[in-house]
Amino acid sequence: MNRLQNFSQMRVRFAPSPTGPFHIGGARSALFNYLMARKYGGKLIVRIEDTDLERSSSESEENILTSLRWLGLDWDEGILVGGDYGPYRQTERLELYQKYAQQLLEEGKAYYCYCTDVELEAERKALLEQGEMVGYMGKCRNLSNRERKSLEAEGRKPTVRFRVPTEGHAVVVNDLVRGRVTFDTSTMGDYVIVKSDGIPVYNFACVIDDALMEISHVIRGEEHLSNTPRQLLLYQALGLKNPQFAHVSLILGKDRTKMSKRHGATSVTAYREAGYLPEALINFLVLLGWSPPGEEEIFSLEELIQLFSLDRVAKNPAVFDLDKLRWINGHYIRQSSIKRLVDLSIPYLQQAGIFASILTPKEQAWVELLVAAVRERLSSLSGIVQETRALLHHEAPPESEEAQAVLREEQVSTVLHCFKQKIMDLEEPLDVDRAKSLLKQVTKETKLGGRKVFMPLRVALTGKMHGAELYYLIPLLDKEGCLNRISAVLQDTCV
Ligand code: GLU
């Protein structure tokens, strides 16, 4: 069965609430919408849902939009770019919502409710105590004009409640990911669509906007599935055409609870700042909920546009695996040019106070060499700071038992002495070619096999058993750094 009919003229939207830093779950929704729009030659609209006046902020809006652009997810219509269906920020559309609320009020499909928060809370508590489902009991459902007037005279400011139809007790959502989902409306209770300050709630504003913006498909997180029956009832009551829905499963942490700050960073900015590349994050996010058709897991945005389909979006939750993100990021770091990585790395080194705001040509060359040295092993760009610190320390004592054992091998003294002599004779500045020929000479002169020479040198120079190629490390440490470290080992371990 093809659940995905009629994708021509697709209009999808990403509709974030700017109430905090851009969450990776939001980024994934944006990505899925983007891929669908691009795949089917449709339009992606970005709309700001800022009707929660207390929690919305312009910093958050800016963070979301900057992050979308950083990820490479551009949009065709909406905030910042304009379009024929604007304005694209909900607080600039309040008159529209009022108009539709008025329509519902006039048709008797909505009514003013004068219950106060305190009264509603008391009702809720009483229902809970009786073990009943908690929904508004309908106290203001059928007020007479007189009753309304007298409540207004008390100074009460009404909300507008939607009158949930009593005929038929089910709403069916034909979800493109989850299939047919049926909701019982008998316990739903009439719900608020406009608050007492005249501001619409999300469920109402979202319906008006999706309809007026002619959205064809709503692709969003599963947390909104339970809002969908409420929204469908509103489409029906307003006589508006509803879009098709696709609810993408939740993102869980490794412990299988909903991904939250407890599990580590949740914002796109945090990953950007930690040195993840946008293409790595995109590649990682798409795999949270979508499974590729073959074994391959590395995809560019262009490839994803070809390959992506809602058919392969899973119903079961996706698990956020940081190791996988690091692996994917490592892949894209290895694919990147040295120049790009240098440009991206320098701010980390400046922020760590290792370099001043302007690098000397020598420092610039040093960073280039460093990046070439560590690119193979780096899983995030912020790791460059640690790599640099390790090279700038005066000493590098062996880090493990195993490394200590290497320095106790019988040939070590000969190798280190030979290396020390040769490096002292070497002309500065050291470079990769000079380091390579130096290493060759040491092997030749000591008449020892590679490992017997390179392992003690590596441990003496870095304290570690593994790492960047020696011919990079030698010029990075420079003559002085190499001599300091070799001398320290010769003093400590070799007589
Ligand atoms: N503004 C909602 C949110 O950020 C989006 C809901 C929707 O996509 O319908 O969660």
Short mmCIF file of C-alpha atoms and ligand atoms in Angstrom, two decimals:
data_model
loop_
_atom_site.label_atom_id
_atom_site.label_comp_id
_atom_site.label_asym_id
_atom_site.label_seq_id
_atom_site.Cartn_x
_atom_site.Cartn_y
_atom_site.Cartn_z
CA MET A 1 0.00 0.00 0.00
CA ASN A 2 1.31 3.40 -0.82
CA ARG A 3 0.58 5.55 2.18
CA LEU A 4 2.26 8.53 0.63
CA GLN A 5 0.02 9.58 -2.18
CA ASN A 6 -0.03 13.00 -3.69
CA PHE A 7 3.24 14.69 -2.95
CA SER A 8 2.97 17.14 -5.78
CA GLN A 9 2.72 20.73 -4.59
CA MET A 10 4.03 19.73 -1.23
CA ARG A 11 4.10 22.53 1.31
CA VAL A 12 5.71 21.58 4.58
CA ARG A 13 6.66 23.72 7.51
CA PHE A 14 8.95 23.88 10.45
CA ALA A 15 7.24 25.76 13.24
CA PRO A 16 9.50 26.17 16.26
CA SER A 17 8.51 27.81 19.52
CA PRO A 18 11.39 30.11 20.43
CA THR A 19 11.46 29.14 24.09
CA GLY A 20 15.06 28.05 24.50
CA PRO A 21 18.12 26.97 22.58
CA PHE A 22 17.42 25.02 19.40
CA HIS A 23 16.93 21.41 20.47
CA ILE A 24 18.31 18.54 18.43
CA GLY A 25 14.79 17.08 18.25
CA GLY A 26 13.66 20.30 16.57
CA ALA A 27 16.61 20.15 14.23
CA ARG A 28 15.62 16.64 13.22
CA SER A 29 12.04 17.75 12.48
CA ALA A 30 13.38 20.65 10.44
CA LEU A 31 15.65 18.26 8.54
CA PHE A 32 12.89 15.77 7.73
CA ASN A 33 10.67 18.60 6.46
CA TYR A 34 13.55 20.04 4.46
CA LEU A 35 14.30 16.69 2.84
CA MET A 36 10.68 16.13 1.88
CA ALA A 37 10.36 19.61 0.39
CA ARG A 38 13.56 19.27 -1.60
CA LYS A 39 12.85 15.73 -2.71
CA TYR A 40 9.43 16.55 -4.09
CA GLY A 41 10.18 20.04 -5.34
CA GLY A 42 7.89 21.51 -2.70
CA LYS A 43 8.22 24.45 -0.38
CA LEU A 44 9.58 24.61 3.13
CA ILE A 45 8.06 27.31 5.31
CA VAL A 46 9.51 28.44 8.64
CA ARG A 47 7.01 29.90 11.05
CA ILE A 48 7.70 31.17 14.53
CA GLU A 49 5.20 29.98 17.12
CA ASP A 50 5.70 32.53 19.86
CA THR A 51 2.30 32.70 21.51
CA ASP A 52 3.77 31.64 24.82
CA LEU A 53 4.71 35.20 25.62
CA GLU A 54 6.44 34.42 28.88
CA ARG A 55 8.75 31.78 27.55
CA SER A 56 9.42 33.11 24.05
CA SER A 57 12.47 35.24 23.43
CA SER A 58 14.15 36.88 20.49
CA GLU A 59 17.49 35.29 21.50
CA SER A 60 15.94 31.87 21.15
CA GLU A 61 14.42 32.79 17.77
CA GLU A 62 17.78 34.01 16.59
CA ASN A 63 19.51 30.92 17.89
CA ILE A 64 17.07 28.66 16.02
CA LEU A 65 17.37 30.54 12.74
CA THR A 66 21.15 30.82 12.90
CA SER A 67 21.40 27.13 13.70
CA LEU A 68 19.14 26.19 10.79
CA ARG A 69 21.36 28.15 8.43
CA TRP A 70 24.50 26.70 9.94
CA LEU A 71 23.09 23.22 9.30
CA GLY A 72 22.51 24.23 5.70
CA LEU A 73 18.73 23.94 5.95
CA ASP A 74 17.45 26.86 3.95
CA TRP A 75 13.76 27.62 3.59
CA ASP A 76 11.65 29.04 0.80
CA GLU A 77 9.12 31.06 2.69
CA GLY A 78 8.73 32.34 6.16
CA ILE A 79 10.47 34.36 8.76
CA LEU A 80 13.37 36.44 7.43
CA VAL A 81 12.71 35.46 3.83
CA GLY A 82 9.07 36.52 3.47
CA GLY A 83 6.43 35.03 1.19
CA ASP A 84 2.80 35.33 0.19
CA TYR A 85 1.34 33.84 3.35
CA GLY A 86 2.90 36.07 5.99
CA PRO A 87 3.39 37.36 8.51
CA TYR A 88 5.27 34.29 9.69
CA ARG A 89 5.46 35.09 13.38
CA GLN A 90 2.34 34.19 15.32
CA THR A 91 2.31 37.27 17.54
CA GLU A 92 1.96 39.29 14.33
CA ARG A 93 -1.11 37.30 13.32
CA LEU A 94 -3.29 37.82 16.37
CA GLU A 95 -6.12 39.47 14.42
CA LEU A 96 -6.47 36.42 12.25
CA TYR A 97 -6.88 34.12 15.23
CA GLN A 98 -9.41 36.50 16.73
CA LYS A 99 -11.43 36.41 13.55
CA TYR A 100 -11.63 32.63 13.55
CA ALA A 101 -12.35 32.48 17.28
CA GLN A 102 -15.19 34.90 16.68
CA GLN A 103 -16.52 32.67 13.92
CA LEU A 104 -16.57 29.68 16.27
CA LEU A 105 -18.24 31.74 19.00
CA GLU A 106 -20.92 32.98 16.65
CA GLU A 107 -21.63 29.49 15.40
CA GLY A 108 -21.88 28.20 18.95
CA LYS A 109 -18.86 25.95 18.40
CA ALA A 110 -16.94 27.75 21.09
CA TYR A 111 -18.00 29.61 24.21
CA TYR A 112 -16.66 31.98 26.81
CA CYS A 113 -15.52 30.32 29.99
CA TYR A 114 -15.26 32.35 33.19
CA CYS A 115 -13.83 29.70 35.46
CA THR A 116 -10.74 30.90 37.29
CA ASP A 117 -7.52 28.93 37.58
CA VAL A 118 -8.30 28.27 41.23
CA GLU A 119 -11.74 26.87 40.39
CA LEU A 120 -10.35 24.74 37.59
CA GLU A 121 -7.64 23.36 39.82
CA ALA A 122 -10.22 22.46 42.46
CA GLU A 123 -12.33 20.69 39.83
CA ARG A 124 -9.29 18.82 38.56
CA LYS A 125 -8.34 17.69 42.04
CA ALA A 126 -11.84 16.50 42.81
CA LEU A 127 -11.95 14.50 39.57
CA LEU A 128 -8.58 12.95 40.30
CA GLU A 129 -9.69 11.93 43.76
CA GLN A 130 -12.71 10.19 42.30
CA GLY A 131 -10.42 8.41 39.87
CA GLU A 132 -12.05 10.18 36.91
CA MET A 133 -10.40 11.31 33.73
CA VAL A 134 -9.40 14.93 34.00
CA GLY A 135 -11.14 17.18 31.49
CA TYR A 136 -13.14 20.36 31.80
CA MET A 137 -16.58 19.50 33.13
CA GLY A 138 -18.38 22.14 31.09
CA LYS A 139 -19.54 24.48 33.80
CA CYS A 140 -19.70 27.46 31.40
CA ARG A 141 -20.89 25.44 28.40
CA ASN A 142 -24.43 26.68 28.44
CA LEU A 143 -24.41 29.98 30.27
CA SER A 144 -27.25 32.36 29.60
CA ASN A 145 -26.53 35.92 28.60
CA ARG A 146 -27.52 37.01 32.03
CA GLU A 147 -25.15 34.63 33.75
CA ARG A 148 -22.34 35.78 31.49
CA LYS A 149 -23.02 39.41 32.25
CA SER A 150 -23.00 38.86 35.94
CA LEU A 151 -19.71 36.91 35.80
CA GLU A 152 -18.22 39.69 33.72
CA ALA A 153 -19.45 42.20 36.26
CA GLU A 154 -17.35 40.34 38.83
CA GLY A 155 -14.37 41.39 36.71
CA ARG A 156 -13.67 37.91 35.35
CA LYS A 157 -11.85 37.79 32.04
CA PRO A 158 -13.07 34.84 29.98
CA THR A 159 -11.12 32.31 27.99
CA VAL A 160 -12.62 30.89 24.79
CA ARG A 161 -13.27 27.17 24.95
CA PHE A 162 -13.88 24.89 22.04
CA ARG A 163 -17.08 22.87 22.38
CA VAL A 164 -15.97 19.31 21.72
CA PRO A 165 -18.74 17.70 19.66
CA THR A 166 -20.73 15.18 21.66
CA GLU A 167 -21.79 13.13 18.67
CA GLY A 168 -19.21 10.52 17.68
CA HIS A 169 -16.61 9.73 20.27
CA ALA A 170 -13.57 9.11 18.17
CA VAL A 171 -11.15 11.03 16.04
CA VAL A 172 -8.96 9.07 13.68
CA VAL A 173 -5.52 10.32 12.70
CA ASN A 174 -4.24 8.69 9.55
CA ASP A 175 -0.61 9.18 10.28
CA LEU A 176 1.94 8.66 7.52
CA VAL A 177 4.37 7.12 9.99
CA ARG A 178 2.17 5.52 12.62
CA GLY A 179 -0.77 4.45 10.48
CA ARG A 180 -4.31 4.76 11.84
CA VAL A 181 -4.45 6.10 15.37
CA THR A 182 -7.83 6.46 17.06
CA PHE A 183 -8.48 8.89 19.89
CA ASP A 184 -11.43 8.80 22.23
CA THR A 185 -12.91 12.28 22.55
CA SER A 186 -15.51 11.50 25.17
CA THR A 187 -13.14 12.34 28.02
CA MET A 188 -11.32 15.13 26.26
CA GLY A 189 -13.34 17.96 27.76
CA ASP A 190 -13.87 21.30 26.07
CA TYR A 191 -10.47 22.90 25.68
CA VAL A 192 -9.26 26.46 25.74
CA ILE A 193 -8.38 27.95 22.35
CA VAL A 194 -7.91 31.58 23.37
CA LYS A 195 -6.56 32.55 26.75
CA SER A 196 -8.09 35.29 28.89
CA ASP A 197 -5.51 37.79 27.63
CA GLY A 198 -6.73 37.23 24.07
CA ILE A 199 -3.70 35.18 23.02
CA PRO A 200 -4.50 31.92 21.21
CA VAL A 201 -3.08 28.64 22.46
CA TYR A 202 -0.76 26.59 20.28
CA ASN A 203 -3.41 24.10 19.12
CA PHE A 204 -5.60 26.86 17.76
CA ALA A 205 -2.99 29.14 16.19
CA CYS A 206 -1.26 26.18 14.60
CA VAL A 207 -4.47 25.01 12.90
CA ILE A 208 -5.31 28.46 11.52
CA ASP A 209 -1.77 28.91 10.25
CA ASP A 210 -1.35 25.48 8.72
CA ALA A 211 -4.66 25.94 6.93
CA LEU A 212 -4.06 29.50 5.75
CA MET A 213 -0.51 28.72 4.72
CA GLU A 214 -1.86 25.76 2.75
CA ILE A 215 0.42 23.30 4.45
CA SER A 216 0.03 19.88 2.85
CA HIS A 217 2.04 17.78 5.30
CA VAL A 218 2.80 18.31 8.95
CA ILE A 219 5.92 16.41 9.92
CA ARG A 220 6.74 16.82 13.60
CA GLY A 221 7.74 15.07 16.80
CA GLU A 222 5.62 12.38 18.39
CA GLU A 223 5.03 14.59 21.42
CA HIS A 224 2.47 16.38 19.25
CA LEU A 225 0.51 13.27 18.30
CA SER A 226 -1.84 13.80 21.24
CA ASN A 227 -2.50 17.36 20.02
CA THR A 228 -3.56 16.13 16.62
CA PRO A 229 -7.14 15.02 17.49
CA ARG A 230 -7.72 18.43 19.07
CA GLN A 231 -6.42 20.07 15.94
CA LEU A 232 -8.48 17.85 13.65
CA LEU A 233 -11.66 18.76 15.52
CA LEU A 234 -10.82 22.42 14.99
CA TYR A 235 -10.26 21.95 11.24
CA GLN A 236 -13.67 20.31 11.04
CA ALA A 237 -15.39 23.00 13.05
CA LEU A 238 -13.81 25.78 11.02
CA GLY A 239 -14.53 24.05 7.72
CA LEU A 240 -10.82 24.10 6.87
CA LYS A 241 -8.90 21.41 5.05
CA ASN A 242 -6.47 19.57 7.26
CA PRO A 243 -2.98 18.59 6.18
CA GLN A 244 -1.66 15.05 6.32
CA PHE A 245 0.28 14.21 9.44
CA ALA A 246 3.52 12.35 10.05
CA HIS A 247 4.72 12.00 13.62
CA VAL A 248 8.34 11.12 14.06
CA SER A 249 9.24 9.09 17.14
CA LEU A 250 10.88 10.52 20.23
CA ILE A 251 14.62 10.73 20.73
CA LEU A 252 15.70 8.82 23.81
CA GLY A 253 18.93 8.84 25.77
CA LYS A 254 20.97 5.66 26.13
CA ASP A 255 18.95 4.73 29.22
CA ARG A 256 15.81 4.80 27.06
CA THR A 257 14.23 7.77 28.75
CA LYS A 258 13.36 10.91 26.80
CA MET A 259 16.50 12.76 25.75
CA SER A 260 17.08 15.62 28.14
CA LYS A 261 19.91 17.66 29.60
CA ARG A 262 20.64 14.78 31.96
CA HIS A 263 21.95 12.86 28.96
CA GLY A 264 24.33 15.60 27.91
CA ALA A 265 24.04 18.46 25.48
CA THR A 266 20.68 18.78 23.76
CA SER A 267 21.10 21.97 21.78
CA VAL A 268 22.49 22.33 18.29
CA THR A 269 24.67 25.19 19.51
CA ALA A 270 26.29 22.98 22.13
CA TYR A 271 27.32 20.48 19.45
CA ARG A 272 28.49 23.25 17.17
CA GLU A 273 30.59 24.68 19.97
CA ALA A 274 32.01 21.29 20.83
CA GLY A 275 33.39 21.07 17.31
CA TYR A 276 30.89 18.98 15.41
CA LEU A 277 30.61 19.78 11.73
CA PRO A 278 27.17 20.64 10.33
CA GLU A 279 27.26 17.83 7.78
CA ALA A 280 28.08 15.36 10.55
CA LEU A 281 25.16 16.53 12.65
CA ILE A 282 22.83 16.32 9.64
CA ASN A 283 24.03 12.80 8.87
CA PHE A 284 23.63 11.80 12.51
CA LEU A 285 20.18 13.37 12.91
CA VAL A 286 18.73 11.72 9.85
CA LEU A 287 19.64 8.33 11.27
CA LEU A 288 17.64 9.14 14.40
CA GLY A 289 14.39 7.71 13.19
CA TRP A 290 15.05 7.09 9.52
CA SER A 291 16.82 3.98 8.30
CA PRO A 292 18.69 3.99 5.03
CA PRO A 293 17.81 1.34 2.45
CA GLY A 294 21.27 -0.34 2.46
CA GLU A 295 24.25 -0.83 4.73
CA GLU A 296 25.76 2.58 4.05
CA GLU A 297 25.31 5.14 6.80
CA ILE A 298 27.28 8.11 5.54
CA PHE A 299 25.25 10.50 3.41
CA SER A 300 25.57 14.04 2.19
CA LEU A 301 22.55 16.31 2.24
CA GLU A 302 22.25 15.91 -1.55
CA GLU A 303 22.24 12.13 -1.24
CA LEU A 304 19.66 12.32 1.51
CA ILE A 305 17.37 14.42 -0.68
CA GLN A 306 17.38 11.54 -3.16
CA LEU A 307 17.10 8.75 -0.63
CA PHE A 308 14.88 10.03 2.15
CA SER A 309 11.33 8.80 2.43
CA LEU A 310 8.74 8.75 5.17
CA ASP A 311 8.27 5.06 4.41
CA ARG A 312 11.52 4.31 6.19
CA VAL A 313 10.82 6.45 9.23
CA ALA A 314 10.47 4.18 12.23
CA LYS A 315 7.61 4.08 14.70
CA ASN A 316 9.82 3.07 17.57
CA PRO A 317 11.93 5.61 19.39
CA ALA A 318 15.42 6.56 18.28
CA VAL A 319 18.32 6.33 20.71
CA PHE A 320 20.85 9.14 20.79
CA ASP A 321 24.29 7.56 20.63
CA LEU A 322 27.10 10.05 21.18
CA ASP A 323 29.76 7.53 20.13
CA LYS A 324 28.07 7.27 16.78
CA LEU A 325 27.99 11.05 16.40
CA ARG A 326 31.70 11.14 17.21
CA TRP A 327 32.37 8.44 14.66
CA ILE A 328 30.40 10.27 11.98
CA ASN A 329 32.08 13.55 12.86
CA GLY A 330 35.49 11.90 12.63
CA HIS A 331 34.57 10.79 9.14
CA TYR A 332 33.70 14.31 8.04
CA ILE A 333 36.79 15.75 9.71
CA ARG A 334 38.94 13.37 7.67
CA GLN A 335 37.07 14.45 4.55
CA SER A 336 37.65 18.13 5.20
CA SER A 337 40.49 20.18 3.78
CA ILE A 338 43.32 21.18 6.09
CA LYS A 339 42.45 24.81 5.44
CA ARG A 340 38.86 24.41 6.58
CA LEU A 341 39.93 22.55 9.71
CA VAL A 342 42.58 25.13 10.51
CA ASP A 343 40.07 27.95 10.17
CA LEU A 344 37.63 26.11 12.41
CA SER A 345 40.29 25.08 14.94
CA ILE A 346 41.93 28.43 15.55
CA PRO A 347 39.00 29.90 17.55
CA TYR A 348 39.23 26.97 19.99
CA LEU A 349 42.92 27.65 20.51
CA GLN A 350 42.27 31.34 20.97
CA GLN A 351 39.48 30.72 23.39
CA ALA A 352 41.70 28.42 25.41
CA GLY A 353 44.21 31.27 25.64
CA ILE A 354 46.85 29.37 23.67
CA PHE A 355 47.00 31.94 20.90
CA ALA A 356 46.22 35.64 20.78
CA SER A 357 43.54 37.04 18.51
CA ILE A 358 45.95 37.27 15.59
CA LEU A 359 48.32 34.41 14.89
CA THR A 360 51.86 34.99 13.66
CA PRO A 361 52.72 33.24 10.38
CA LYS A 362 54.79 30.77 12.39
CA GLU A 363 51.85 29.95 14.65
CA GLN A 364 49.58 29.63 11.63
CA ALA A 365 52.01 27.16 10.04
CA TRP A 366 52.21 25.28 13.32
CA VAL A 367 48.42 24.87 13.48
CA GLU A 368 48.40 23.64 9.89
CA LEU A 369 50.94 21.01 10.78
CA LEU A 370 49.03 20.07 13.91
CA VAL A 371 45.80 19.65 11.97
CA ALA A 372 47.56 17.49 9.39
CA ALA A 373 48.98 15.43 12.26
CA VAL A 374 45.78 14.82 14.19
CA ARG A 375 43.10 14.93 11.50
CA GLU A 376 43.00 11.15 11.23
CA ARG A 377 42.22 10.69 14.88
CA LEU A 378 40.11 13.67 15.80
CA SER A 379 36.43 13.09 16.54
CA SER A 380 35.55 16.68 17.34
CA LEU A 381 37.36 19.92 16.65
CA SER A 382 37.44 21.04 20.25
CA GLY A 383 39.81 18.10 20.80
CA ILE A 384 42.46 20.22 19.13
CA VAL A 385 42.98 22.09 22.42
CA GLN A 386 43.94 18.95 24.28
CA GLU A 387 46.26 17.91 21.45
CA THR A 388 47.95 21.30 21.58
CA ARG A 389 48.31 21.32 25.34
CA ALA A 390 49.89 17.88 25.21
CA LEU A 391 52.53 19.23 22.83
CA LEU A 392 53.22 22.40 24.76
CA HIS A 393 53.83 20.78 28.14
CA HIS A 394 57.39 20.74 29.21
CA GLU A 395 57.34 17.02 29.85
CA ALA A 396 55.39 13.99 28.72
CA PRO A 397 55.87 11.21 31.27
CA PRO A 398 54.70 7.74 30.20
CA GLU A 399 50.96 7.50 30.67
CA SER A 400 50.60 3.79 31.27
CA GLU A 401 52.35 0.71 32.59
CA GLU A 402 52.73 -0.43 29.04
CA ALA A 403 54.44 2.80 28.05
CA GLN A 404 56.77 2.57 31.03
CA ALA A 405 57.69 -0.94 30.00
CA VAL A 406 58.65 0.32 26.54
CA LEU A 407 61.15 2.70 28.09
CA ARG A 408 62.76 -0.18 29.99
CA GLU A 409 63.63 -2.07 26.82
CA GLU A 410 67.36 -2.59 26.43
CA GLN A 411 67.85 -0.65 23.16
CA VAL A 412 66.17 2.50 24.48
CA SER A 413 69.30 4.28 25.66
CA THR A 414 71.05 3.72 22.33
CA VAL A 415 68.02 4.92 20.35
CA LEU A 416 67.43 8.04 22.42
CA HIS A 417 71.09 9.02 22.48
CA CYS A 418 71.34 8.61 18.76
CA PHE A 419 68.15 10.62 18.19
CA LYS A 420 69.35 13.33 20.55
CA GLN A 421 72.65 13.66 18.76
CA LYS A 422 71.04 13.79 15.35
CA ILE A 423 68.41 16.33 16.28
CA MET A 424 70.99 18.61 17.84
CA ASP A 425 72.81 18.67 14.51
CA LEU A 426 69.66 19.39 12.57
CA GLU A 427 69.04 22.72 10.94
CA GLU A 428 65.99 24.68 12.00
CA PRO A 429 63.16 25.06 11.25
CA LEU A 430 62.28 21.42 11.49
CA ASP A 431 59.80 20.14 8.98
CA VAL A 432 58.20 16.87 7.99
CA ASP A 433 60.90 16.02 5.41
CA ARG A 434 63.74 16.68 7.81
CA ALA A 435 62.00 14.64 10.49
CA LYS A 436 61.53 11.74 8.07
CA SER A 437 65.17 11.66 7.11
CA LEU A 438 66.20 12.00 10.75
CA LEU A 439 64.15 8.93 11.64
CA LYS A 440 65.69 7.02 8.75
CA GLN A 441 69.16 7.87 9.94
CA VAL A 442 68.42 6.73 13.48
CA THR A 443 67.11 3.38 12.21
CA LYS A 444 70.12 2.97 9.99
CA GLU A 445 72.69 3.88 12.59
CA THR A 446 71.24 1.84 15.42
CA LYS A 447 70.65 -1.08 13.01
CA LEU A 448 67.33 -1.74 14.70
CA GLY A 449 63.92 -2.64 13.29
CA GLY A 450 61.21 0.04 13.05
CA ARG A 451 59.22 -0.70 16.18
CA LYS A 452 62.32 -0.86 18.38
CA VAL A 453 63.18 2.66 17.29
CA PHE A 454 59.80 4.29 16.84
CA MET A 455 58.03 3.02 19.94
CA PRO A 456 60.55 4.32 22.49
CA LEU A 457 60.76 7.58 20.58
CA ARG A 458 56.98 7.92 20.58
CA VAL A 459 56.72 7.19 24.30
CA ALA A 460 59.63 9.49 25.12
CA LEU A 461 58.20 12.31 23.02
CA THR A 462 54.53 11.97 23.93
CA GLY A 463 54.18 9.58 26.87
CA LYS A 464 51.73 7.59 24.78
CA MET A 465 51.72 4.33 22.83
CA HIS A 466 49.63 5.72 19.99
CA GLY A 467 49.13 9.00 18.25
CA ALA A 468 50.11 11.13 15.32
CA GLU A 469 52.98 10.17 13.04
CA LEU A 470 56.42 10.86 14.53
CA TYR A 471 57.42 12.89 11.51
CA TYR A 472 54.66 15.35 12.43
CA LEU A 473 55.35 15.27 16.15
CA ILE A 474 59.03 16.11 15.77
CA PRO A 475 58.55 19.45 13.98
CA LEU A 476 55.53 20.22 16.17
CA LEU A 477 57.63 19.80 19.30
CA ASP A 478 60.50 21.52 17.61
CA LYS A 479 64.10 21.00 18.54
CA GLU A 480 63.72 22.35 22.02
CA GLY A 481 60.61 20.36 22.85
CA CYS A 482 62.14 17.13 21.54
CA LEU A 483 65.38 17.66 23.42
CA ASN A 484 63.60 18.48 26.68
CA ARG A 485 61.50 15.38 26.55
CA ILE A 486 64.28 13.05 25.43
CA SER A 487 66.62 14.39 28.10
CA ALA A 488 63.98 13.94 30.79
CA VAL A 489 63.60 10.28 29.85
CA LEU A 490 67.34 9.73 29.60
CA GLN A 491 67.77 11.15 33.07
CA ASP A 492 64.93 9.13 34.59
CA THR A 493 65.25 5.75 33.02
CA CYS A 494 68.53 5.21 31.22
CA VAL A 495 71.88 5.28 32.80
N1 GLU B 1 5.69 25.04 18.02
C1 GLU B 1 5.66 23.63 18.22
C2 GLU B 1 6.93 23.18 18.89
O1 GLU B 1 7.94 23.86 18.80
C3 GLU B 1 5.60 22.93 16.88
C4 GLU B 1 4.42 22.14 16.77
C5 GLU B 1 4.12 21.68 15.39
O2 GLU B 1 5.06 21.39 14.62
O3 GLU B 1 2.94 21.60 15.12
O4 GLU B 1 6.93 22.16 19.52
#
